Amino acid sequence: MSSEQAIPAELQQYIDQAVSKLPVNSSWSFIQGFLLGQLTIVVLILAFIKFMLLEKATKQQKRRLPIQTPINSKTASVSPASTILSKTLYDPKYHLPESTDWLNVLLAQAIYLYREEAKTDNRLIRFVDELLNDGVKPDFMGPIEVTRLDIGEEYPILSNARIRPTETMSRVRVEVDCDFSDQITLGVNTQILINWPKPRIAALPISLVLSIAKFAATITLEIVVHDQNLKTCLKSHI
């Protein structure tokens, strides 16, 4: 019985030694294999992203650039004013100034109707009187009374209409010469108030008559676009 018990003890010791060695090596090899497998998967994913997705995007950009660059260079070299003038067949160098006789007739009819309407019940005088007194006036000026108003009998004459590009060549403008020879008269009565040492302690009456006999100018019309609010307005200069 002692010999039979010794043999199993030796076998048990051998088995224990073998078993104690096996888990350490197998666990280490398992960890190495797991890390190597994960690293391989990460490398494959990065390689797929780099060579499949990024290269397709760069190829598409390279294909688009040759198509877009000639258009951008062409549009950048040609100004908007030159494009508009060329497509409307208008050459400022050789195009003579145009007559505006038809516009003068329409403008004369509108002024005639306005003058006839203003003569009834002194409507124009009352309108100018309210306009001068409703505005903000300085403290030293008294009420303004319109005593005379003559808007004449002649009509303005517009001539020599021409198209000119602006200084920046970004827009075009219309230039028209205006000539108006007539007698326009405005007479008013008012007072200069003396407010020291007390308010309105004295008043100096003033009577004025203003007359315009001739008016000549060049009217400039230009369409201006505001980038901030994206609004378009008509800009005029005299």
mmCIF file of C-alpha atoms in Angstrom:
data_model
loop_
_atom_site.group_PDB
_atom_site.id
_atom_site.type_symbol
_atom_site.label_atom_id
_atom_site.label_comp_id
_atom_site.label_asym_id
_atom_site.label_seq_id
_atom_site.Cartn_x
_atom_site.Cartn_y
_atom_site.Cartn_z
ATOM 1 C CA MET A 1 0.000 0.000 0.000
ATOM 2 C CA SER A 2 2.939 2.347 0.721
ATOM 3 C CA SER A 3 4.451 1.732 -2.736
ATOM 4 C CA GLU A 4 1.054 2.219 -4.382
ATOM 5 C CA GLN A 5 0.567 5.495 -2.484
ATOM 6 C CA ALA A 6 4.133 6.747 -3.401
ATOM 7 C CA ILE A 7 3.560 6.374 -7.106
ATOM 8 C CA PRO A 8 0.415 8.425 -7.178
ATOM 9 C CA ALA A 9 2.147 11.082 -5.086
ATOM 10 C CA GLU A 10 4.956 11.393 -7.634
ATOM 11 C CA LEU A 11 2.462 11.462 -10.470
ATOM 12 C CA GLN A 12 0.476 14.054 -8.657
ATOM 13 C CA GLN A 13 3.605 16.182 -8.175
ATOM 14 C CA TYR A 14 4.507 15.875 -11.872
ATOM 15 C CA ILE A 15 1.021 16.723 -12.927
ATOM 16 C CA ASP A 16 0.956 19.679 -10.588
ATOM 17 C CA GLN A 17 4.228 20.988 -11.988
ATOM 18 C CA ALA A 18 3.002 20.562 -15.583
ATOM 19 C CA VAL A 19 -0.310 22.170 -14.862
ATOM 20 C CA SER A 20 1.386 25.081 -13.049
ATOM 21 C CA LYS A 21 3.511 25.788 -16.117
ATOM 22 C CA LEU A 22 0.857 25.408 -18.768
ATOM 23 C CA PRO A 23 -1.552 28.212 -17.746
ATOM 24 C CA VAL A 24 1.171 30.868 -17.600
ATOM 25 C CA ASN A 25 2.498 30.183 -21.083
ATOM 26 C CA SER A 26 -0.939 29.710 -22.577
ATOM 27 C CA SER A 27 -2.291 32.888 -20.998
ATOM 28 C CA TRP A 28 0.670 34.936 -22.227
ATOM 29 C CA SER A 29 0.375 33.521 -25.716
ATOM 30 C CA PHE A 30 -3.346 34.262 -25.637
ATOM 31 C CA ILE A 31 -2.722 37.899 -24.646
ATOM 32 C CA GLN A 32 -0.117 38.264 -27.393
ATOM 33 C CA GLY A 33 -2.424 36.790 -29.959
ATOM 34 C CA PHE A 34 -5.338 38.993 -28.821
ATOM 35 C CA LEU A 35 -3.252 42.188 -28.971
ATOM 36 C CA LEU A 36 -1.803 41.238 -32.326
ATOM 37 C CA GLY A 37 -5.255 40.541 -33.703
ATOM 38 C CA GLN A 38 -6.636 43.881 -32.472
ATOM 39 C CA LEU A 39 -3.638 45.749 -33.877
ATOM 40 C CA THR A 40 -4.092 44.026 -37.218
ATOM 41 C CA ILE A 41 -7.763 45.029 -37.332
ATOM 42 C CA VAL A 42 -6.924 48.703 -36.529
ATOM 43 C CA VAL A 43 -4.230 48.778 -39.234
ATOM 44 C CA LEU A 44 -6.647 47.335 -41.793
ATOM 45 C CA ILE A 45 -9.320 49.918 -40.914
ATOM 46 C CA LEU A 46 -6.839 52.807 -41.197
ATOM 47 C CA ALA A 47 -5.521 51.473 -44.495
ATOM 48 C CA PHE A 48 -9.071 51.176 -45.856
ATOM 49 C CA ILE A 49 -9.906 54.750 -44.845
ATOM 50 C CA LYS A 50 -6.692 56.136 -46.306
ATOM 51 C CA PHE A 51 -6.525 54.316 -49.606
ATOM 52 C CA MET A 52 -10.219 53.972 -50.391
ATOM 53 C CA LEU A 53 -11.988 57.077 -49.068
ATOM 54 C CA LEU A 54 -9.290 59.761 -49.056
ATOM 55 C CA GLU A 55 -7.949 58.885 -52.485
ATOM 56 C CA LYS A 56 -11.443 59.035 -53.987
ATOM 57 C CA ALA A 57 -12.005 62.491 -52.487
ATOM 58 C CA THR A 58 -8.665 63.816 -53.784
ATOM 59 C CA LYS A 59 -9.337 62.379 -57.233
ATOM 60 C CA GLN A 60 -12.725 64.076 -57.365
ATOM 61 C CA GLN A 61 -11.182 67.397 -56.342
ATOM 62 C CA LYS A 62 -8.487 67.039 -58.980
ATOM 63 C CA ARG A 63 -11.151 66.339 -61.587
ATOM 64 C CA ARG A 64 -13.181 69.406 -60.593
ATOM 65 C CA LEU A 65 -10.303 71.888 -60.430
ATOM 66 C CA PRO A 66 -9.480 71.894 -64.163
ATOM 67 C CA ILE A 67 -13.167 72.608 -64.906
ATOM 68 C CA GLN A 68 -13.638 75.412 -62.379
ATOM 69 C CA THR A 69 -10.356 77.286 -62.704
ATOM 70 C CA PRO A 70 -10.837 78.479 -66.302
ATOM 71 C CA ILE A 71 -14.316 79.805 -65.476
ATOM 72 C CA ASN A 72 -13.129 81.644 -62.386
ATOM 73 C CA SER A 73 -10.162 83.174 -64.174
ATOM 74 C CA LYS A 74 -12.365 84.264 -67.050
ATOM 75 C CA THR A 75 -15.026 85.868 -64.866
ATOM 76 C CA ALA A 76 -12.413 87.535 -62.692
ATOM 77 C CA SER A 77 -10.741 89.159 -65.702
ATOM 78 C CA VAL A 78 -13.987 90.586 -67.186
ATOM 79 C CA SER A 79 -15.711 93.358 -65.215
ATOM 80 C CA PRO A 80 -19.515 93.452 -64.824
ATOM 81 C CA ALA A 81 -19.712 96.804 -66.613
ATOM 82 C CA SER A 82 -17.856 95.451 -69.658
ATOM 83 C CA THR A 83 -20.115 92.397 -69.749
ATOM 84 C CA ILE A 84 -23.287 94.492 -69.640
ATOM 85 C CA LEU A 85 -22.089 96.908 -72.324
ATOM 86 C CA SER A 86 -20.920 94.147 -74.654
ATOM 87 C CA LYS A 87 -24.133 92.121 -74.365
ATOM 88 C CA THR A 88 -26.318 95.203 -74.924
ATOM 89 C CA LEU A 89 -24.205 96.284 -77.933
ATOM 90 C CA TYR A 90 -23.402 99.675 -76.392
ATOM 91 C CA ASP A 91 -19.913 101.076 -76.924
ATOM 92 C CA PRO A 92 -19.336 104.310 -74.953
ATOM 93 C CA LYS A 93 -16.440 105.291 -77.222
ATOM 94 C CA TYR A 94 -18.460 105.341 -80.459
ATOM 95 C CA HIS A 95 -22.069 105.666 -79.257
ATOM 96 C CA LEU A 96 -23.301 109.238 -79.612
ATOM 97 C CA PRO A 97 -25.353 110.884 -76.830
ATOM 98 C CA GLU A 98 -29.049 110.231 -77.269
ATOM 99 C CA SER A 99 -31.930 112.666 -77.362
ATOM 100 C CA THR A 100 -34.524 112.642 -74.595
ATOM 101 C CA ASP A 101 -37.266 114.525 -76.400
ATOM 102 C CA TRP A 102 -39.905 111.951 -75.506
ATOM 103 C CA LEU A 103 -38.949 112.221 -71.829
ATOM 104 C CA ASN A 104 -39.120 116.021 -71.987
ATOM 105 C CA VAL A 105 -42.676 115.843 -73.333
ATOM 106 C CA LEU A 106 -43.814 113.458 -70.596
ATOM 107 C CA LEU A 107 -42.118 115.559 -67.907
ATOM 108 C CA ALA A 108 -43.690 118.764 -69.273
ATOM 109 C CA GLN A 109 -47.163 117.207 -69.162
ATOM 110 C CA ALA A 110 -46.686 116.148 -65.529
ATOM 111 C CA ILE A 111 -45.430 119.631 -64.540
ATOM 112 C CA TYR A 112 -48.322 121.313 -66.367
ATOM 113 C CA LEU A 113 -50.914 119.240 -64.525
ATOM 114 C CA TYR A 114 -49.180 119.912 -61.231
ATOM 115 C CA ARG A 115 -49.156 123.684 -61.835
ATOM 116 C CA GLU A 116 -52.824 123.748 -62.753
ATOM 117 C CA GLU A 117 -53.743 121.804 -59.638
ATOM 118 C CA ALA A 118 -51.572 124.019 -57.424
ATOM 119 C CA LYS A 119 -53.346 127.186 -58.598
ATOM 120 C CA THR A 120 -56.685 126.125 -57.132
ATOM 121 C CA ASP A 121 -57.290 127.545 -53.634
ATOM 122 C CA ASN A 122 -53.583 128.383 -53.195
ATOM 123 C CA ARG A 123 -52.990 124.722 -52.452
ATOM 124 C CA LEU A 124 -49.282 124.886 -53.237
ATOM 125 C CA ILE A 125 -48.728 127.922 -50.995
ATOM 126 C CA ARG A 126 -50.432 126.215 -48.066
ATOM 127 C CA PHE A 127 -48.421 123.056 -48.652
ATOM 128 C CA VAL A 128 -45.093 124.929 -48.644
ATOM 129 C CA ASP A 129 -46.161 126.921 -45.576
ATOM 130 C CA GLU A 130 -46.937 123.742 -43.637
ATOM 131 C CA LEU A 131 -43.718 122.164 -44.827
ATOM 132 C CA LEU A 132 -41.576 125.061 -43.583
ATOM 133 C CA ASN A 133 -43.276 125.309 -40.187
ATOM 134 C CA ASP A 134 -43.636 121.607 -39.382
ATOM 135 C CA GLY A 135 -39.917 120.944 -39.557
ATOM 136 C CA VAL A 136 -37.409 121.394 -36.750
ATOM 137 C CA LYS A 137 -36.470 125.067 -36.482
ATOM 138 C CA PRO A 138 -33.909 126.796 -34.258
ATOM 139 C CA ASP A 139 -35.130 128.573 -31.145
ATOM 140 C CA PHE A 140 -34.254 131.998 -32.495
ATOM 141 C CA MET A 141 -36.544 131.700 -35.546
ATOM 142 C CA GLY A 142 -40.229 132.528 -35.399
ATOM 143 C CA PRO A 143 -43.088 131.265 -37.546
ATOM 144 C CA ILE A 144 -42.585 131.321 -41.330
ATOM 145 C CA GLU A 145 -45.292 132.773 -43.563
ATOM 146 C CA VAL A 146 -45.204 132.222 -47.324
ATOM 147 C CA THR A 147 -46.175 135.472 -49.029
ATOM 148 C CA ARG A 148 -45.382 134.667 -52.653
ATOM 149 C CA LEU A 149 -44.831 131.549 -54.701
ATOM 150 C CA ASP A 150 -44.310 131.484 -58.465
ATOM 151 C CA ILE A 151 -43.251 128.192 -60.024
ATOM 152 C CA GLY A 152 -42.782 129.618 -63.523
ATOM 153 C CA GLU A 153 -44.157 128.732 -66.926
ATOM 154 C CA GLU A 154 -41.243 127.007 -68.677
ATOM 155 C CA TYR A 155 -40.163 123.370 -68.538
ATOM 156 C CA PRO A 156 -36.811 121.700 -67.927
ATOM 157 C CA ILE A 157 -34.986 120.342 -70.961
ATOM 158 C CA LEU A 158 -33.051 117.063 -70.674
ATOM 159 C CA SER A 159 -30.462 116.234 -73.324
ATOM 160 C CA ASN A 160 -27.300 114.290 -74.123
ATOM 161 C CA ALA A 161 -28.195 111.045 -72.366
ATOM 162 C CA ARG A 162 -25.238 108.663 -72.304
ATOM 163 C CA ILE A 163 -24.028 105.541 -70.528
ATOM 164 C CA ARG A 164 -20.716 105.571 -68.691
ATOM 165 C CA PRO A 165 -19.003 102.872 -66.615
ATOM 166 C CA THR A 166 -18.101 103.710 -63.025
ATOM 167 C CA GLU A 167 -14.536 104.192 -61.838
ATOM 168 C CA THR A 168 -14.344 100.632 -60.479
ATOM 169 C CA MET A 169 -15.907 99.139 -63.654
ATOM 170 C CA SER A 170 -18.374 97.284 -61.424
ATOM 171 C CA ARG A 171 -21.503 99.171 -62.542
ATOM 172 C CA VAL A 172 -22.763 101.528 -65.238
ATOM 173 C CA ARG A 173 -24.414 104.907 -64.768
ATOM 174 C CA VAL A 174 -26.635 107.178 -66.834
ATOM 175 C CA GLU A 175 -25.642 110.824 -67.319
ATOM 176 C CA VAL A 176 -28.170 113.386 -68.538
ATOM 177 C CA ASP A 177 -27.696 117.136 -68.980
ATOM 178 C CA CYS A 178 -30.451 119.316 -67.547
ATOM 179 C CA ASP A 179 -31.137 122.943 -68.510
ATOM 180 C CA PHE A 180 -33.947 124.966 -66.936
ATOM 181 C CA SER A 181 -34.382 128.674 -67.594
ATOM 182 C CA ASP A 182 -37.354 130.235 -65.851
ATOM 183 C CA GLN A 183 -38.321 132.597 -63.050
ATOM 184 C CA ILE A 184 -39.119 130.695 -59.852
ATOM 185 C CA THR A 185 -39.833 132.964 -56.879
ATOM 186 C CA LEU A 186 -40.433 132.248 -53.202
ATOM 187 C CA GLY A 187 -41.259 135.025 -50.719
ATOM 188 C CA VAL A 188 -41.434 134.475 -46.934
ATOM 189 C CA ASN A 189 -41.879 136.519 -43.779
ATOM 190 C CA THR A 190 -40.404 135.463 -40.446
ATOM 191 C CA GLN A 191 -38.863 136.807 -37.246
ATOM 192 C CA ILE A 192 -35.523 136.524 -35.511
ATOM 193 C CA LEU A 193 -36.232 136.071 -31.799
ATOM 194 C CA ILE A 194 -33.965 137.399 -29.062
ATOM 195 C CA ASN A 195 -34.031 134.952 -26.142
ATOM 196 C CA TRP A 196 -31.666 136.743 -23.736
ATOM 197 C CA PRO A 197 -31.973 137.601 -20.917
ATOM 198 C CA LYS A 198 -35.510 136.245 -21.219
ATOM 199 C CA PRO A 199 -37.110 134.034 -23.895
ATOM 200 C CA ARG A 200 -38.597 136.087 -26.737
ATOM 201 C CA ILE A 201 -37.786 139.401 -25.150
ATOM 202 C CA ALA A 202 -37.564 140.979 -28.611
ATOM 203 C CA ALA A 203 -38.187 140.098 -32.259
ATOM 204 C CA LEU A 204 -36.618 141.284 -35.496
ATOM 205 C CA PRO A 205 -38.945 140.958 -38.526
ATOM 206 C CA ILE A 206 -37.411 139.668 -41.759
ATOM 207 C CA SER A 207 -38.872 139.537 -45.259
ATOM 208 C CA LEU A 208 -37.105 137.512 -47.948
ATOM 209 C CA VAL A 209 -37.713 136.939 -51.646
ATOM 210 C CA LEU A 210 -35.708 134.188 -53.357
ATOM 211 C CA SER A 211 -35.598 133.849 -57.158
ATOM 212 C CA ILE A 212 -33.984 131.318 -59.473
ATOM 213 C CA ALA A 213 -33.565 132.373 -63.100
ATOM 214 C CA LYS A 214 -31.445 129.524 -64.551
ATOM 215 C CA PHE A 215 -30.503 126.030 -63.493
ATOM 216 C CA ALA A 216 -28.008 123.839 -65.366
ATOM 217 C CA ALA A 217 -26.512 120.573 -64.160
ATOM 218 C CA THR A 218 -25.601 117.027 -65.121
ATOM 219 C CA ILE A 219 -27.826 114.425 -63.498
ATOM 220 C CA THR A 220 -26.225 111.045 -62.806
ATOM 221 C CA LEU A 221 -28.324 107.941 -62.138
ATOM 222 C CA GLU A 222 -26.687 104.820 -60.783
ATOM 223 C CA ILE A 223 -28.063 101.541 -59.378
ATOM 224 C CA VAL A 224 -26.255 100.637 -56.146
ATOM 225 C CA VAL A 225 -26.494 97.251 -54.421
ATOM 226 C CA HIS A 226 -25.819 97.094 -50.673
ATOM 227 C CA ASP A 227 -24.094 93.815 -49.773
ATOM 228 C CA GLN A 228 -25.051 93.850 -46.092
ATOM 229 C CA ASN A 229 -28.795 94.078 -46.528
ATOM 230 C CA LEU A 230 -28.917 92.915 -50.161
ATOM 231 C CA LYS A 231 -30.937 95.932 -51.149
ATOM 232 C CA THR A 232 -30.954 97.765 -54.462
ATOM 233 C CA CYS A 233 -31.483 101.513 -54.646
ATOM 234 C CA LEU A 234 -31.248 104.265 -57.244
ATOM 235 C CA LYS A 235 -28.436 106.710 -56.558
ATOM 236 C CA SER A 236 -28.510 110.138 -58.193
ATOM 237 C CA HIS A 237 -26.061 113.036 -58.335
ATOM 238 C CA ILE A 238 -26.538 116.588 -59.563
#
